[in-house]
Structure formats: structure tokens, C-alpha cells
Amino acid sequence: MTSKDIESKTALELEDLKDAPHRDPLLELFPILQDKTPEELEKLNRSVVRKLDWYFLPCITMILLMSYLDRINVSNARLAGMQSDLHMSDTVWSAGISLFYVGYIISQVPANVFIAKGKPSILFPCIALVWSAVTICMPALTSGWGFCLCRFLVGVAEGPFVPAVSLLTSSWYTKQESPLRMGIWHAGNIISNVFSGLLAAAILTNMDGIAKLRAWQWFILLEGIVSIIVAVTGFWFIPNFPNNTGRRWFTEEEAAMAEYRQVVSAGGTREDDEGDYWGGVLLAVKDPFTWGFAAIHFSLIIAQSFKDFFPSVSPSHA
């Protein structure tokens, strides 16, 4: 072979290399995806998002809706005589409302560290079942201290849920996809106010005295039963994290794509590379964005606190 032939062959090889499609080096972390074409990768990506949108997102939105209903149901029950039947003063009633948030606050951080190590497909429905069970017990109350205790326990059970849902959502969806999905399940808060009023109008005006139960007892009992039904569906529709979700949710290729999506979204960093869970908590505490977000969210919660009292305000001035 002459030198001219060698130069010609080398030029052709360099031209072929230049025209070869660029391969993402992150794909090397997932051998099952390495031989996929861009079209096949995009098809897998759409399949993962579609399953999440059709199974996980509706289920978690419904559970959150029920949590908000269980949170504010006592305000409507008060209109049907709950406070007077339990012989509670306004001070005791307000204490019960406040104790919910005491339990809500103290359970959030430690519970979420535990959830991050566990299986959301089991823990999420179980948490919902706990607060639903406490809610169902409330129609049996006979005193103010029992009301305060139940509200505290409901707060302890509900406290970890919203932060845990945020964690699971951001573990499956990319940074571009998460805001819309979080907005959808956050809408359960507003929708619950609509449903709560409609349910109160239907139950509190038509079921008083049935089976020797007061209307407010029926109202809380029926909401608790629906909440349990919704919570049970979570065992089928809530996944674990991408690295440990069972194959009934995703195929092996889809599971690899779910992990790949998160690595790409995080700029090539994997969660396992960042240290332990408490180390992550420490990093969050040191981040000024954490405190800024907390201040904004705290302000929003305060602005929405009227829903705990508003249904009981208007009749007194009628």
C-alpha cells in the first residue's frame, strides 16, 4: 500500500468518525441502554413518563385530597354541633386545631429521613391508613381532651406526607417535569375545599339522627371510610424509588431509563455519590435557598389557615 493510499484511508476514517452520532457517556452507567438508538431511547422515556402520569400522579393527588379533607373536616363538623356535643369551650377547640400543626411539624424531618431509606409503595399507603383510622375514631369521642389527642395524632401521621411526596416526585420526574406535576397534586388542597363544602351540605343537612348518629359523626365517618379506600389503592399505584421499583411497574429497560433520566437531570451526579442521608440534611440546612423556600411556604400556609376556621365564622354572624 502506497503512502498516498494510506493517507486517503486515514482521511476517510476521520471523516466517518466526525459524522458518527455523539454518544452520551452517562449511558455507560446503564449497559442495557448503550445499544439503543436515539429514537428507542426517546420511546422508553415517553413510556416512563406516561406510566407515572397515569398511575402515580392521579393516585397521589387523590390521597393528598383526602388528607386535606381529613384536616379541615372538623371545621364543617363544628357547624353541626360537634363542639357543643363534646362540651368544648372555644379555648379547647382552638387548642385541638393548633395541636394538629404541632404534630404535623415535629414528625416531618425524622419521618422523611426514614421514608427515604424505605419503600414508598408500602410506607405511603400505611401513613394514609393511619390518619384515616384516627379520623374514623373521632365520631366516638365524648370529650374535649379526646378531640385534642386525635387532632395531634392526625397531624403526626400527615406531617411526613407532603414532603415525602415532593421527594418521590423529584426522584422520578426531571427538573423540567417536576413543577407541573407538583402543581397538579398541590391542586388537591384547593379541590378539597370545594368537595368539603359540598359533602357538608349533603350530609349535615340530611343524615342527622340516622342510626342514632349525629350528622357531624356521619360526616367524619364517611370521609374516613373514603380515605381508607383511596389509601389502599396506593399499594398498587405508588412506586418505590427508581433504583428499587419492582418489575410490575417497569420493564428492565424502563427502570434503567428512569435512573438514566435522573442522572442526566442532576448533571451526571448520582444520589449515592453525595454521602449519607443526614449529610444531605446538613447540606440542605446550609443552603440559603432552603430557608428562603421555607419562609415562602410558611407564608403560604399562614395565608391558607382561614380554611380551618372560615366555615365556622360566617354562621355566627348570620
Short mmCIF file of C-alpha atoms in Angstrom, two decimals:
data_model
loop_
_atom_site.label_atom_id
_atom_site.label_comp_id
_atom_site.label_asym_id
_atom_site.label_seq_id
_atom_site.Cartn_x
_atom_site.Cartn_y
_atom_site.Cartn_z
CA MET A 1 0.00 0.00 0.00
CA THR A 2 1.47 3.33 -1.06
CA SER A 3 1.71 6.35 1.21
CA LYS A 4 -0.96 8.03 -0.89
CA ASP A 5 -3.36 5.13 -0.24
CA ILE A 6 -2.65 5.26 3.49
CA GLU A 7 -3.35 8.99 3.63
CA SER A 8 -6.58 8.51 1.71
CA LYS A 9 -7.75 5.72 4.08
CA THR A 10 -6.90 7.80 7.17
CA ALA A 11 -8.83 10.75 5.80
CA LEU A 12 -11.89 8.55 5.21
CA GLU A 13 -11.72 7.13 8.77
CA LEU A 14 -11.50 10.62 10.27
CA GLU A 15 -14.47 11.71 8.17
CA ASP A 16 -16.51 8.73 9.36
CA LEU A 17 -15.60 9.46 12.98
CA LYS A 18 -16.66 13.08 12.61
CA ASP A 19 -20.03 12.07 11.17
CA ALA A 20 -20.67 9.38 13.82
CA PRO A 21 -23.51 10.21 16.24
CA HIS A 22 -22.46 11.56 19.62
CA ARG A 23 -22.96 9.03 22.41
CA ASP A 24 -23.82 10.22 25.91
CA PRO A 25 -21.05 8.97 28.24
CA LEU A 26 -23.64 8.62 31.01
CA LEU A 27 -25.17 5.74 29.06
CA GLU A 28 -22.12 3.71 30.06
CA LEU A 29 -23.62 3.54 33.54
CA PHE A 30 -26.58 1.60 32.09
CA PRO A 31 -25.33 -1.17 29.76
CA ILE A 32 -28.85 -2.19 28.76
CA LEU A 33 -29.33 1.24 27.13
CA GLN A 34 -25.98 1.56 25.37
CA ASP A 35 -27.04 -0.02 22.09
CA LYS A 36 -30.33 1.86 21.84
CA THR A 37 -30.86 4.37 19.06
CA PRO A 38 -31.97 7.93 19.98
CA GLU A 39 -35.46 7.05 18.77
CA GLU A 40 -35.60 3.97 21.02
CA LEU A 41 -34.33 5.98 24.00
CA GLU A 42 -36.98 8.62 23.41
CA LYS A 43 -39.66 5.93 23.20
CA LEU A 44 -38.53 4.50 26.54
CA ASN A 45 -38.50 7.98 28.04
CA ARG A 46 -42.08 8.65 26.95
CA SER A 47 -43.17 5.26 28.28
CA VAL A 48 -41.73 6.01 31.74
CA VAL A 49 -43.38 9.44 31.92
CA ARG A 50 -46.70 8.10 30.65
CA LYS A 51 -46.86 5.38 33.32
CA LEU A 52 -46.04 7.90 36.04
CA ASP A 53 -48.65 10.35 34.78
CA TRP A 54 -51.40 7.74 34.52
CA TYR A 55 -50.77 5.78 37.72
CA PHE A 56 -48.63 7.57 40.29
CA LEU A 57 -49.83 11.15 39.75
CA PRO A 58 -53.63 10.57 39.97
CA CYS A 59 -53.24 8.27 42.98
CA ILE A 60 -51.04 10.64 44.94
CA THR A 61 -53.33 13.57 44.08
CA MET A 62 -56.34 11.69 45.44
CA ILE A 63 -54.52 10.72 48.65
CA LEU A 64 -53.45 14.33 49.17
CA LEU A 65 -57.01 15.49 48.53
CA MET A 66 -58.23 13.12 51.24
CA SER A 67 -55.52 14.30 53.64
CA TYR A 68 -56.69 17.88 53.21
CA LEU A 69 -60.30 16.79 53.69
CA ASP A 70 -59.40 14.97 56.91
CA ARG A 71 -57.53 18.07 58.02
CA ILE A 72 -60.41 20.53 57.61
CA ASN A 73 -63.44 18.28 58.20
CA VAL A 74 -63.78 19.36 61.84
CA SER A 75 -64.48 22.94 60.78
CA ASN A 76 -67.62 21.83 58.96
CA ALA A 77 -68.46 19.32 61.71
CA ARG A 78 -68.44 22.20 64.17
CA LEU A 79 -71.38 23.74 62.31
CA ALA A 80 -73.43 20.59 63.02
CA GLY A 81 -72.78 20.68 66.76
CA MET A 82 -69.52 18.81 67.26
CA GLN A 83 -68.13 21.38 69.69
CA SER A 84 -71.29 21.57 71.79
CA ASP A 85 -71.80 17.78 71.79
CA LEU A 86 -68.28 17.28 73.15
CA HIS A 87 -68.78 20.11 75.68
CA MET A 88 -65.74 22.02 74.46
CA SER A 89 -65.06 25.65 75.14
CA ASP A 90 -63.68 27.84 72.36
CA THR A 91 -60.28 27.60 74.05
CA VAL A 92 -60.26 23.79 73.95
CA TRP A 93 -61.46 23.82 70.35
CA SER A 94 -58.68 26.20 69.30
CA ALA A 95 -56.15 24.08 71.20
CA GLY A 96 -57.25 21.00 69.25
CA ILE A 97 -56.89 22.86 65.95
CA SER A 98 -53.41 24.05 66.94
CA LEU A 99 -52.25 20.64 68.19
CA PHE A 100 -52.72 19.26 64.70
CA TYR A 101 -49.93 21.55 63.49
CA VAL A 102 -47.74 20.70 66.47
CA GLY A 103 -47.84 17.02 65.50
CA TYR A 104 -47.52 17.97 61.83
CA ILE A 105 -44.28 19.89 62.40
CA ILE A 106 -42.46 17.52 64.75
CA SER A 107 -42.94 14.45 62.53
CA GLN A 108 -41.76 15.85 59.20
CA VAL A 109 -37.95 15.72 59.18
CA PRO A 110 -37.27 12.43 61.04
CA ALA A 111 -40.06 10.62 59.22
CA ASN A 112 -38.82 11.72 55.82
CA VAL A 113 -35.29 10.54 56.53
CA PHE A 114 -36.84 7.16 57.37
CA ILE A 115 -39.02 7.16 54.23
CA ALA A 116 -36.01 7.96 52.05
CA LYS A 117 -34.44 4.69 53.23
CA GLY A 118 -37.60 2.63 52.86
CA LYS A 119 -40.21 1.67 50.28
CA PRO A 120 -42.74 4.41 49.47
CA SER A 121 -45.05 1.84 47.86
CA ILE A 122 -45.63 0.44 51.37
CA LEU A 123 -44.99 3.45 53.61
CA PHE A 124 -47.17 5.99 51.77
CA PRO A 125 -50.40 3.95 51.90
CA CYS A 126 -49.68 2.94 55.51
CA ILE A 127 -49.29 6.58 56.54
CA ALA A 128 -52.60 7.40 54.87
CA LEU A 129 -54.25 4.44 56.62
CA VAL A 130 -53.02 5.69 60.00
CA TRP A 131 -54.54 9.15 59.69
CA SER A 132 -57.73 7.65 58.21
CA ALA A 133 -58.03 5.25 61.14
CA VAL A 134 -57.66 8.08 63.65
CA THR A 135 -60.30 10.06 61.73
CA ILE A 136 -62.76 7.16 61.85
CA CYS A 137 -62.33 7.01 65.63
CA MET A 138 -63.36 10.65 66.05
CA PRO A 139 -67.16 10.04 65.90
CA ALA A 140 -66.75 8.01 69.12
CA LEU A 141 -65.32 10.99 71.02
CA THR A 142 -67.08 12.17 74.17
CA SER A 143 -64.76 14.89 75.48
CA GLY A 144 -62.51 17.76 74.50
CA TRP A 145 -59.26 16.09 75.50
CA GLY A 146 -60.04 13.20 73.14
CA PHE A 147 -60.57 15.70 70.34
CA CYS A 148 -57.21 17.33 71.08
CA LEU A 149 -55.46 13.94 71.14
CA CYS A 150 -56.99 12.83 67.84
CA ARG A 151 -56.07 16.07 66.12
CA PHE A 152 -52.49 15.73 67.36
CA LEU A 153 -52.26 12.15 66.08
CA VAL A 154 -53.72 13.10 62.70
CA GLY A 155 -51.06 15.82 62.48
CA VAL A 156 -48.27 13.38 63.34
CA ALA A 157 -49.49 11.00 60.62
CA GLU A 158 -50.00 13.64 57.93
CA GLY A 159 -46.80 15.59 58.65
CA PRO A 160 -44.38 13.44 56.62
CA PHE A 161 -46.64 13.02 53.63
CA VAL A 162 -46.34 16.22 51.57
CA PRO A 163 -42.52 16.44 51.90
CA ALA A 164 -42.28 12.72 51.12
CA VAL A 165 -44.43 13.15 48.01
CA SER A 166 -42.18 16.02 46.94
CA LEU A 167 -39.16 13.74 47.40
CA LEU A 168 -40.71 10.90 45.41
CA THR A 169 -41.90 13.24 42.65
CA SER A 170 -38.45 14.76 42.22
CA SER A 171 -36.92 11.26 42.28
CA TRP A 172 -38.94 10.21 39.23
CA TYR A 173 -39.50 13.38 37.23
CA THR A 174 -36.75 15.60 35.85
CA LYS A 175 -36.24 19.20 36.90
CA GLN A 176 -38.21 20.33 33.86
CA GLU A 177 -41.11 17.94 34.52
CA SER A 178 -41.45 18.26 38.31
CA PRO A 179 -43.01 21.76 38.67
CA LEU A 180 -46.10 20.90 36.60
CA ARG A 181 -46.63 17.59 38.41
CA MET A 182 -46.19 19.19 41.83
CA GLY A 183 -48.70 21.84 40.81
CA ILE A 184 -51.20 19.14 39.87
CA TRP A 185 -51.07 17.28 43.17
CA HIS A 186 -50.94 20.54 45.13
CA ALA A 187 -54.27 21.37 43.48
CA GLY A 188 -55.78 18.75 45.79
CA ASN A 189 -55.62 21.41 48.51
CA ILE A 190 -57.97 23.75 46.63
CA ILE A 191 -60.19 20.96 45.31
CA SER A 192 -60.63 19.62 48.84
CA ASN A 193 -62.17 22.91 49.95
CA VAL A 194 -64.77 22.54 47.19
CA PHE A 195 -65.56 18.91 47.98
CA SER A 196 -65.65 19.50 51.72
CA GLY A 197 -68.32 22.17 51.40
CA LEU A 198 -70.44 20.06 49.06
CA LEU A 199 -70.17 16.98 51.27
CA ALA A 200 -71.02 19.04 54.33
CA ALA A 201 -74.11 20.46 52.63
CA ALA A 202 -75.31 16.98 51.64
CA ILE A 203 -74.51 15.09 54.84
CA LEU A 204 -75.01 17.63 57.60
CA THR A 205 -78.49 18.54 56.38
CA ASN A 206 -79.81 15.03 55.62
CA MET A 207 -78.22 12.44 57.91
CA ASP A 208 -78.75 13.75 61.42
CA GLY A 209 -80.23 11.02 63.63
CA ILE A 210 -79.68 8.12 61.20
CA ALA A 211 -78.56 5.03 63.14
CA LYS A 212 -78.61 7.25 66.24
CA LEU A 213 -75.60 9.19 65.00
CA ARG A 214 -75.33 12.95 64.77
CA ALA A 215 -74.79 14.49 61.33
CA TRP A 216 -71.22 15.55 62.17
CA GLN A 217 -70.42 11.95 63.15
CA TRP A 218 -71.64 10.71 59.78
CA PHE A 219 -69.67 13.43 58.02
CA ILE A 220 -66.36 12.48 59.63
CA LEU A 221 -67.06 8.74 59.43
CA LEU A 222 -67.85 8.74 55.71
CA GLU A 223 -64.82 10.86 54.90
CA GLY A 224 -62.64 8.47 56.90
CA ILE A 225 -64.01 5.44 55.03
CA VAL A 226 -63.37 7.03 51.63
CA SER A 227 -59.90 8.00 52.81
CA ILE A 228 -59.15 4.36 53.68
CA ILE A 229 -60.34 3.16 50.26
CA VAL A 230 -58.13 5.71 48.49
CA ALA A 231 -55.16 4.82 50.73
CA VAL A 232 -55.47 1.11 49.88
CA THR A 233 -55.20 1.87 46.15
CA GLY A 234 -51.75 3.29 46.88
CA PHE A 235 -50.39 -0.24 47.34
CA TRP A 236 -50.91 -0.75 43.59
CA PHE A 237 -50.25 2.70 42.13
CA ILE A 238 -47.34 4.17 44.11
CA PRO A 239 -43.83 3.07 43.05
CA ASN A 240 -40.66 2.89 45.08
CA PHE A 241 -37.62 4.87 44.05
CA PRO A 242 -36.18 4.33 40.53
CA ASN A 243 -33.36 2.10 41.80
CA ASN A 244 -35.63 -0.36 43.65
CA THR A 245 -39.01 -0.37 41.95
CA GLY A 246 -40.44 -3.79 41.17
CA ARG A 247 -40.87 -5.06 37.63
CA ARG A 248 -44.65 -4.95 37.84
CA TRP A 249 -44.20 -1.22 37.35
CA PHE A 250 -41.49 -1.04 34.70
CA THR A 251 -39.61 -3.36 32.42
CA GLU A 252 -35.88 -3.67 32.99
CA GLU A 253 -35.20 -1.22 30.18
CA GLU A 254 -37.74 1.29 31.52
CA ALA A 255 -36.26 1.03 35.01
CA ALA A 256 -32.81 1.78 33.60
CA MET A 257 -34.24 4.71 31.66
CA ALA A 258 -35.85 6.06 34.84
CA GLU A 259 -32.45 6.06 36.57
CA TYR A 260 -30.71 7.48 33.50
CA ARG A 261 -33.20 10.36 33.35
CA GLN A 262 -32.38 11.34 36.91
CA VAL A 263 -28.62 11.16 36.37
CA VAL A 264 -28.93 13.43 33.33
CA SER A 265 -31.24 15.82 35.21
CA ALA A 266 -28.71 16.02 38.06
CA GLY A 267 -25.85 16.82 35.71
CA GLY A 268 -24.23 13.40 35.95
CA THR A 269 -24.37 13.16 39.75
CA ARG A 270 -25.97 10.16 41.41
CA GLU A 271 -27.54 10.34 44.86
CA ASP A 272 -25.26 7.60 46.15
CA ASP A 273 -22.27 9.84 45.40
CA GLU A 274 -23.43 12.55 47.81
CA GLY A 275 -22.88 10.81 51.15
CA ASP A 276 -25.37 9.65 53.77
CA TYR A 277 -28.92 10.88 54.43
CA TRP A 278 -28.10 13.02 57.46
CA GLY A 279 -25.26 14.53 55.46
CA GLY A 280 -27.89 15.56 52.91
CA VAL A 281 -29.96 17.15 55.67
CA LEU A 282 -26.89 19.11 56.77
CA LEU A 283 -26.27 20.29 53.22
CA ALA A 284 -29.89 21.44 52.98
CA VAL A 285 -29.62 23.34 56.27
CA LYS A 286 -26.54 25.16 54.99
CA ASP A 287 -28.21 26.16 51.72
CA PRO A 288 -29.78 29.68 51.86
CA PHE A 289 -32.33 28.57 49.26
CA THR A 290 -33.76 26.10 51.78
CA TRP A 291 -34.52 28.87 54.25
CA GLY A 292 -35.89 31.17 51.57
CA PHE A 293 -38.21 28.45 50.31
CA ALA A 294 -39.26 27.61 53.88
CA ALA A 295 -40.14 31.26 54.53
CA ILE A 296 -42.24 31.45 51.36
CA HIS A 297 -44.01 28.18 52.10
CA PHE A 298 -44.61 29.22 55.72
CA SER A 299 -46.23 32.43 54.49
CA LEU A 300 -48.47 30.48 52.12
CA ILE A 301 -49.59 28.12 54.89
CA ILE A 302 -50.45 31.08 57.13
CA ALA A 303 -52.41 32.68 54.28
CA GLN A 304 -54.40 29.46 53.82
CA SER A 305 -55.11 28.95 57.52
CA PHE A 306 -58.51 30.60 57.14
CA LYS A 307 -59.88 27.26 55.91
CA ASP A 308 -59.54 25.86 59.44
CA PHE A 309 -61.92 28.47 60.84
CA PHE A 310 -63.86 30.09 57.98
CA PRO A 311 -66.75 27.58 57.80
CA SER A 312 -67.38 28.30 61.49
CA VAL A 313 -67.20 32.08 61.25
CA SER A 314 -69.96 33.02 58.86
CA PRO A 315 -72.95 31.39 60.67
CA SER A 316 -72.18 33.17 63.93
CA HIS A 317 -72.76 36.50 62.19
CA ALA A 318 -75.79 35.41 60.21
#
